[in-house]
Coordinates of C-alpha atoms in Angstrom, one line a residue:
M16 CA 7.9 -13.9 -29.4
V17 CA 8.5 -15.6 -26.1
V18 CA 8.1 -13.1 -23.2
L19 CA 9.3 -13.5 -19.8
L20 CA 7.4 -11.5 -17.5
T21 CA 8.4 -10.9 -13.9
G22 CA 5.9 -9.4 -11.5
A23 CA 2.9 -10.8 -13.4
S24 CA 0.7 -10.9 -10.4
G25 CA 1.2 -7.1 -9.4
F26 CA -1.0 -4.5 -10.5
I27 CA 0.9 -3.3 -13.8
G28 CA 2.2 -6.6 -14.5
R29 CA -1.2 -8.5 -14.8
H30 CA -2.4 -6.0 -17.1
V31 CA 0.8 -6.2 -19.4
A32 CA 0.3 -10.1 -19.3
D33 CA -3.3 -9.7 -20.7
A34 CA -2.0 -7.0 -23.2
L35 CA 0.7 -9.4 -24.5
A36 CA -1.3 -12.4 -25.0
A37 CA -3.7 -10.0 -26.9
A38 CA -0.7 -9.0 -29.2
G39 CA 0.1 -12.7 -29.9
H40 CA 3.0 -13.3 -27.6
E41 CA 3.6 -16.1 -25.7
V42 CA 4.0 -15.1 -22.0
V43 CA 5.9 -16.9 -19.5
C44 CA 5.1 -15.3 -15.9
A45 CA 7.6 -15.7 -13.5
V46 CA 5.8 -15.4 -10.0
R47 CA 6.7 -16.4 -6.4
D48 CA 3.9 -18.8 -6.2
P49 CA 2.6 -20.3 -9.5
S50 CA 0.0 -22.5 -7.9
R51 CA -2.1 -18.9 -7.2
L52 CA -2.2 -18.7 -11.0
H53 CA -4.8 -20.4 -13.2
D54 CA -4.7 -18.6 -16.2
A55 CA -4.5 -21.1 -19.4
R56 CA -3.1 -18.4 -21.6
F57 CA 0.2 -18.4 -19.7
R58 CA 3.0 -20.5 -18.6
H59 CA 4.4 -20.1 -15.3
V60 CA 7.7 -20.4 -13.5
Q61 CA 8.6 -19.9 -9.9
A62 CA 10.8 -17.1 -9.0
D63 CA 11.5 -15.3 -5.9
F64 CA 13.3 -11.6 -5.8
T65 CA 14.1 -11.8 -2.3
R66 CA 16.6 -14.5 -2.7
D67 CA 17.3 -15.0 -6.7
F68 CA 20.4 -12.9 -6.5
A69 CA 22.7 -14.8 -9.0
A70 CA 22.5 -15.0 -12.8
A71 CA 22.6 -18.9 -12.5
D72 CA 19.4 -18.7 -10.6
W73 CA 17.7 -17.3 -13.9
L74 CA 19.2 -19.1 -16.6
P75 CA 17.0 -22.3 -16.7
R76 CA 14.1 -19.9 -16.6
L77 CA 15.4 -18.1 -19.9
A78 CA 15.7 -21.2 -22.0
G79 CA 13.7 -20.4 -25.1
V80 CA 13.0 -17.0 -24.1
D81 CA 13.3 -14.0 -26.6
A82 CA 12.2 -11.0 -24.4
V83 CA 12.2 -10.2 -20.7
I84 CA 9.8 -7.5 -19.3
N85 CA 10.7 -6.9 -15.3
A86 CA 7.6 -5.1 -13.8
V87 CA 8.5 -6.2 -10.3
G88 CA 8.2 -3.3 -7.7
I89 CA 7.3 -2.3 -4.2
I90 CA 6.5 1.0 -2.6
R91 CA 7.1 -0.1 1.1
E92 CA 9.6 -2.6 2.4
T93 CA 8.2 -5.4 4.5
G94 CA 10.3 -8.2 5.7
G95 CA 12.6 -9.7 3.4
Q96 CA 11.0 -7.5 0.5
T97 CA 13.5 -4.8 0.8
F98 CA 14.3 -2.1 -2.1
E99 CA 17.8 -3.6 -2.3
A100 CA 16.5 -7.0 -3.0
I101 CA 13.4 -6.3 -5.1
H102 CA 14.7 -3.4 -7.2
D103 CA 18.2 -3.9 -7.3
R104 CA 19.9 -7.3 -6.6
A105 CA 17.6 -9.7 -8.2
P106 CA 16.8 -7.4 -11.2
R107 CA 20.6 -7.2 -11.7
A108 CA 21.0 -11.0 -11.8
L109 CA 18.1 -11.2 -14.1
F110 CA 19.9 -8.8 -16.6
A111 CA 23.2 -10.4 -16.4
A112 CA 21.6 -13.9 -17.1
C113 CA 19.8 -12.6 -20.1
V114 CA 23.3 -11.6 -21.6
E115 CA 24.4 -15.2 -20.9
A116 CA 21.3 -16.8 -22.4
G117 CA 21.4 -14.6 -25.5
V118 CA 17.9 -12.9 -24.9
Q119 CA 17.4 -10.4 -27.4
R120 CA 15.8 -7.5 -25.7
V121 CA 14.8 -6.4 -22.1
V122 CA 12.2 -4.1 -21.0
Q123 CA 12.6 -2.4 -17.5
V124 CA 9.7 -1.0 -15.6
S125 CA 11.4 1.4 -13.4
A126 CA 10.3 4.6 -12.0
L127 CA 10.2 8.4 -12.9
G128 CA 13.0 9.9 -10.4
A129 CA 15.4 7.1 -10.9
D130 CA 18.0 9.5 -12.1
A131 CA 21.0 11.6 -11.1
Q132 CA 19.0 13.6 -8.4
A133 CA 17.4 10.4 -6.7
Q134 CA 17.5 10.7 -2.9
S135 CA 14.9 8.2 -1.8
Q136 CA 16.0 4.5 -1.2
Y137 CA 13.0 3.5 -3.7
H138 CA 14.4 5.9 -6.3
L139 CA 18.2 4.9 -5.5
S140 CA 17.3 1.1 -5.9
K141 CA 15.7 1.4 -9.2
K142 CA 18.4 3.8 -10.5
R143 CA 21.1 1.1 -9.5
A144 CA 19.5 -1.7 -11.6
D145 CA 18.7 0.8 -14.4
D146 CA 22.5 1.9 -14.6
F147 CA 23.5 -1.7 -14.5
L148 CA 21.0 -2.7 -17.6
R149 CA 22.4 0.2 -19.6
S150 CA 25.8 -0.9 -19.1
L151 CA 25.4 -4.3 -20.4
P152 CA 25.4 -5.5 -24.1
L153 CA 22.0 -5.9 -24.3
P154 CA 19.4 -4.1 -26.2
S155 CA 16.7 -2.6 -23.6
V156 CA 14.2 0.2 -22.8
I157 CA 13.7 1.4 -19.4
I158 CA 10.1 2.4 -18.6
Q159 CA 9.9 5.3 -16.2
P160 CA 6.2 5.7 -15.1
S161 CA 5.1 8.7 -13.0
L162 CA 2.2 8.2 -10.6
V163 CA -0.1 5.7 -12.2
F164 CA -4.0 5.6 -12.3
G165 CA -6.1 2.6 -13.2
A166 CA -9.3 1.2 -12.1
G167 CA -8.6 -1.2 -9.2
G168 CA -5.3 0.2 -8.4
T169 CA -4.3 1.1 -4.6
S170 CA -3.1 4.5 -5.4
A171 CA -6.1 5.2 -7.9
R172 CA -8.5 4.2 -5.0
L173 CA -6.5 6.9 -2.6
F174 CA -6.5 9.6 -5.3
T175 CA -10.3 9.4 -5.8
T176 CA -11.1 8.8 -2.1
I177 CA -8.9 12.1 -1.1
A178 CA -10.6 14.1 -4.3
S179 CA -14.2 13.3 -3.0
L180 CA -13.8 14.6 0.5
P181 CA -16.0 17.8 1.4
L182 CA -12.3 19.0 2.7
V183 CA -9.3 18.2 0.9
G184 CA -6.2 18.5 3.1
L185 CA -3.0 19.4 0.8
P186 CA 0.5 19.1 2.1
G187 CA 1.4 23.0 2.3
A188 CA -0.2 24.8 -0.5
G189 CA -0.4 21.7 -2.9
R190 CA 2.0 23.1 -5.4
Q191 CA 3.9 20.0 -5.5
Q192 CA 4.3 19.2 -9.3
V193 CA 3.0 15.7 -10.5
Q194 CA 2.0 14.4 -14.0
P195 CA 0.1 11.4 -13.7
V196 CA -0.3 8.7 -16.4
H197 CA -3.2 6.2 -17.1
L198 CA -2.6 2.5 -16.6
D199 CA -3.4 2.0 -20.2
D200 CA -0.7 4.2 -21.5
V201 CA 1.9 2.6 -19.3
V202 CA 0.9 -0.9 -20.3
A203 CA 0.7 0.1 -24.1
S204 CA 4.3 1.9 -23.5
V205 CA 5.5 -1.7 -22.2
V206 CA 4.1 -3.4 -25.1
A207 CA 5.3 -1.0 -27.7
A208 CA 8.8 -1.1 -26.1
L209 CA 9.1 -4.9 -27.2
E210 CA 9.2 -3.4 -30.8
A211 CA 11.2 -0.3 -30.2
A212 CA 14.1 -1.6 -28.7
P213 CA 17.2 -0.3 -30.2
R214 CA 19.7 -2.6 -31.7
E215 CA 22.1 -1.9 -29.3
G216 CA 22.3 0.0 -26.3
S217 CA 19.5 1.4 -24.1
L218 CA 16.6 3.6 -24.5
T219 CA 15.0 5.6 -21.5
V220 CA 11.4 6.7 -21.8
P221 CA 9.4 8.9 -19.1
V222 CA 6.2 7.7 -19.1
V223 CA 4.0 10.9 -18.0
G224 CA 0.8 12.5 -18.5
P225 CA 0.7 15.0 -21.3
R226 CA 1.4 18.1 -18.9
P227 CA 2.7 18.5 -15.6
M228 CA 0.3 20.1 -12.7
A229 CA 0.2 21.0 -9.3
L230 CA -1.1 18.4 -6.8
R231 CA -4.0 20.7 -6.1
D232 CA -4.8 20.7 -9.7
F233 CA -4.8 16.9 -10.1
F234 CA -7.2 16.3 -7.1
G235 CA -9.6 19.2 -8.5
G236 CA -9.2 17.4 -11.9
L237 CA -10.2 14.1 -10.4
R238 CA -13.1 15.5 -8.5
R239 CA -14.4 17.1 -11.7
A240 CA -14.0 13.8 -13.8
M241 CA -16.1 12.1 -10.9
G242 CA -19.0 14.8 -11.7
M243 CA -18.6 16.6 -8.3
G244 CA -18.5 20.1 -7.4
R245 CA -15.5 22.4 -6.5
A246 CA -13.3 21.3 -3.8
L247 CA -12.6 23.0 -0.8
F248 CA -9.1 23.0 -0.1
V249 CA -7.2 23.1 3.2
P250 CA -3.6 23.7 3.2
T251 CA -1.8 21.7 6.0
P252 CA 1.5 23.1 7.5
M253 CA 4.1 20.8 6.0
P254 CA 5.5 20.2 9.8
L255 CA 2.4 18.3 10.6
V256 CA 2.3 16.8 7.2
R257 CA 6.1 15.3 8.1
L258 CA 4.6 14.2 11.5
G259 CA 2.0 12.2 9.8
A260 CA 4.5 10.4 7.4
A261 CA 6.5 9.5 10.5
A262 CA 3.4 8.2 11.7
G263 CA 2.5 6.6 8.4
S264 CA 6.0 4.8 8.6
R265 CA 4.5 2.6 11.3
L266 CA 1.4 1.5 9.5
P267 CA 2.3 -1.4 6.9
S268 CA -0.8 -0.2 4.6
S269 CA 0.3 3.4 4.4
L270 CA 1.1 5.1 1.4
L271 CA 2.5 8.1 3.3
D272 CA 5.8 7.9 4.8
P273 CA 9.0 9.9 5.0
E274 CA 10.3 8.3 1.5
T275 CA 6.9 8.9 -0.4
L276 CA 6.7 12.6 1.2
Q277 CA 10.3 13.3 -0.2
M278 CA 9.6 11.9 -3.5
L279 CA 6.5 14.3 -3.7
E280 CA 8.2 17.3 -2.6
R281 CA 10.9 16.7 -5.2
G282 CA 8.2 16.5 -7.8
N283 CA 7.3 14.0 -10.4
T284 CA 7.4 15.3 -14.0
G285 CA 9.1 14.4 -17.1
N286 CA 8.9 15.3 -20.9
A287 CA 6.0 13.7 -22.7
A288 CA 7.6 13.8 -26.1
P289 CA 9.2 10.1 -25.9
L290 CA 6.2 8.6 -24.8
T291 CA 4.1 10.3 -27.7
A292 CA 6.9 9.1 -30.2
L293 CA 6.7 5.7 -28.7
L294 CA 2.8 5.3 -28.7
G295 CA 2.2 7.4 -31.9
R296 CA -0.4 9.4 -30.2
S297 CA -0.5 11.7 -26.9
P298 CA -1.0 9.9 -23.7
R299 CA -4.6 10.3 -22.1
P300 CA -5.2 13.5 -20.3
L301 CA -6.5 13.6 -16.9
E302 CA -10.1 14.5 -17.8
R303 CA -10.4 11.3 -19.5
F304 CA -8.8 9.1 -16.7
I305 CA -12.6 8.2 -15.9
P306 CA -14.8 6.4 -18.8
A307 CA -18.1 8.2 -18.6
A308 CA -19.9 4.9 -18.0
D309 CA -17.8 4.4 -14.8
V310 CA -18.2 7.8 -13.0
P311 CA -21.1 6.8 -11.0
S312 CA -19.5 3.7 -9.6
V313 CA -16.0 5.5 -9.5
R314 CA -17.7 8.5 -7.5
L315 CA -19.7 6.0 -5.0
R316 CA -16.4 3.7 -4.1
A317 CA -14.5 7.0 -3.5
Q318 CA -16.9 8.3 -1.4
L319 CA -17.3 5.1 0.6
G320 CA -13.8 5.1 0.9
W321 CA -13.8 7.8 3.6
L322 CA -17.7 7.5 4.6
L323 CA -17.4 4.0 5.8
P324 CA -14.3 4.4 8.1
L325 CA -15.9 7.4 9.4
L326 CA -19.3 5.3 10.2
R327 CA -17.1 2.7 11.6
I328 CA -15.2 5.2 13.9
S329 CA -18.4 6.6 15.0
I330 CA -20.0 3.2 16.0
A331 CA -16.7 2.5 17.7
L332 CA -17.0 5.7 20.0
V333 CA -20.7 4.7 20.7
W334 CA -19.5 1.2 22.4
I335 CA -16.5 2.8 24.1
V336 CA -18.1 5.9 25.6
T337 CA -21.1 3.9 26.8
G338 CA -18.7 1.3 28.4
I339 CA -16.8 4.0 30.1
V340 CA -19.9 6.0 31.4
S341 CA -21.5 2.7 32.7
L342 CA -18.4 2.0 34.6
G343 CA -18.9 4.8 36.8
L344 CA -19.7 8.1 35.4
Y345 CA -23.3 7.5 35.3
P346 CA -24.6 7.1 38.8
V347 CA -24.1 3.6 39.8
Q348 CA -27.1 3.5 42.1
D349 CA -29.2 4.6 39.1
S350 CA -28.1 1.9 36.9
Y351 CA -28.6 -0.7 39.8
A352 CA -32.3 0.8 40.0
L353 CA -32.8 0.6 36.0
L354 CA -31.3 -3.3 36.2
G355 CA -33.7 -4.0 39.1
R356 CA -36.8 -2.8 37.1
T357 CA -36.0 -5.2 34.4
G358 CA -35.9 -8.1 36.8
I359 CA -32.1 -8.6 37.6
P360 CA -31.9 -9.5 41.2
P361 CA -29.6 -7.0 43.5
V362 CA -26.8 -9.8 43.8
L363 CA -26.4 -10.0 40.3
Q364 CA -26.7 -6.3 39.3
P365 CA -22.9 -5.2 39.8
L366 CA -21.8 -8.2 37.7
M367 CA -24.5 -7.3 35.2
L368 CA -23.5 -3.6 35.0
Y369 CA -19.6 -4.0 35.1
G370 CA -19.8 -7.1 32.8
A371 CA -22.0 -5.3 30.2
A372 CA -19.7 -2.1 30.3
L373 CA -16.7 -4.1 29.8
L374 CA -18.5 -5.9 26.7
D375 CA -19.5 -2.6 25.1
F376 CA -15.9 -1.4 25.8
A377 CA -14.5 -4.5 24.0
F378 CA -16.8 -4.0 21.1
G379 CA -15.7 -0.5 20.7
V380 CA -12.1 -1.7 20.7
G381 CA -12.6 -4.7 18.6
T382 CA -14.5 -2.3 15.8
L383 CA -11.2 -0.3 15.5
A384 CA -8.7 -3.4 15.7
L385 CA -10.3 -6.2 14.0
R386 CA -10.5 -7.0 10.0
G387 CA -11.9 -9.4 7.7
K388 CA -14.1 -12.1 9.0
W389 CA -13.5 -11.2 12.7
R390 CA -15.0 -7.9 12.1
R391 CA -17.8 -9.4 10.4
R392 CA -18.4 -11.6 13.3
L393 CA -18.4 -8.7 15.3
W394 CA -20.7 -6.6 13.5
L395 CA -23.4 -10.0 14.0
A396 CA -22.4 -10.1 17.6
Q397 CA -23.4 -6.2 18.2
F398 CA -26.3 -6.5 16.0
A399 CA -27.5 -9.5 18.3
L400 CA -26.9 -7.5 21.3
I401 CA -28.5 -4.4 20.5
L402 CA -31.5 -6.5 19.7
F403 CA -31.5 -8.2 22.9
Y404 CA -31.3 -5.0 25.0
T405 CA -34.0 -3.5 22.9
F406 CA -36.3 -6.6 23.5
I407 CA -35.5 -6.5 27.4
I408 CA -36.2 -2.9 27.5
T409 CA -39.4 -3.0 25.2
W410 CA -40.4 -5.9 27.6
R411 CA -39.6 -4.4 30.9
L412 CA -39.4 -0.6 30.4
P413 CA -41.7 0.2 27.4
E414 CA -42.2 4.0 28.6
F415 CA -38.6 4.4 27.0
W416 CA -40.3 4.0 23.5
L417 CA -41.9 7.2 24.3
H418 CA -39.2 9.0 25.8
P419 CA -38.4 12.7 24.4
Y420 CA -34.7 11.8 23.8
G421 CA -35.8 8.5 22.0
P422 CA -33.0 6.2 23.4
L423 CA -34.9 3.1 22.1
L424 CA -35.5 4.8 18.8
K425 CA -31.9 5.5 18.3
N426 CA -31.2 1.7 18.2
L427 CA -33.0 1.4 14.8
P428 CA -30.6 3.6 12.9
M429 CA -27.7 2.0 14.7
L430 CA -28.9 -1.2 13.7
A431 CA -29.2 -0.3 10.3
A432 CA -25.7 1.3 10.2
I433 CA -24.0 -2.1 11.6
W434 CA -26.0 -4.3 8.9
L435 CA -24.7 -1.9 6.5
L436 CA -21.2 -2.4 7.5
F437 CA -21.6 -6.0 7.9
E438 CA -23.1 -6.4 4.3
L439 CA -20.2 -4.2 3.0
E440 CA -17.2 -5.6 4.7
E441 CA -14.6 -7.7 2.7
K442 CA -15.3 -11.2 3.3
R443 CA -11.6 -12.4 2.6

């Protein structure tokens, strides 16, 4: 079967593409930038869900296509990538084109909660496309996944990181109902839906785990799956959670905003029987989300997810506080005296003192603000500056090595921590 797959470069989409190829289907990947994909197993066509709003835009891409799988989706709006465009207008144009082109069946990857009780713009936009697809004379299956857990996924990293915390903060008492499903079951349901599509009309399948559970139990189960001890949960008053969600809406990378909080409070559960019938087996339970061989690496990655930011913030505070203290909180004349003992002439001492203080402060701010290659370069600059300070003080003020508070000895763990962050910094 020739299958046009949209969203093939996304988290779910790329796994669906692999599964389709393994099942012997010919896959045509519709992506915004085909030049970025170099997999010889697939054909690629250019498509842009932020502007392809007419059936005529899609008809040339559907020539010779037997089935269409739409796996495009966003959780946050950014620029032209709006819920209306990505979830509603472009899919409706695609589905209308499928009717004109004589496509045999469509599989729509929607979302659990895109129903009559939908309130969030995320769910409402998905529902509009689902309803339009149901109204067409086109055999279709609408897959509605719950929370999806899979290796390498953004949500999975977030869930495991939260679960690995020594204190797990919960919205309210953490009684919100969820029914997480493993990525493998989502992918299997999409591939199976190609064969299970009805001869006419539409079939809707909630893609959920075997049973609902409280958010508290979800994090506790993940913690056990990572081989960690019992979690210590800390209920967080909902007004504070809503305040945090409002703040999160201003951070493009945050998964918490008023929309996602509303979806969590509503609950995210469904009947697992249709999925069981589609797959011919029960979906994977939470206890088997993490394979035994992967437990050590998943646990380490989860712990580093909060330990590295904690270490980075600590180092930033050292630089910032040092800069502020040097600007006048510590007696200036005493600072000049120390500079004099290192060989700095009096005329240059103000420049050296305030220049170094401002540099320290800038290092601290940069540690919090910079990303990628710029932060890697900042780590190297900090490492070099501490080595320089250590060398000068060792040469001119060697007694500081024997100081009871260890001001120079503390440079050693500082250097080790900075080098650790440099090595683990993402290079992209």
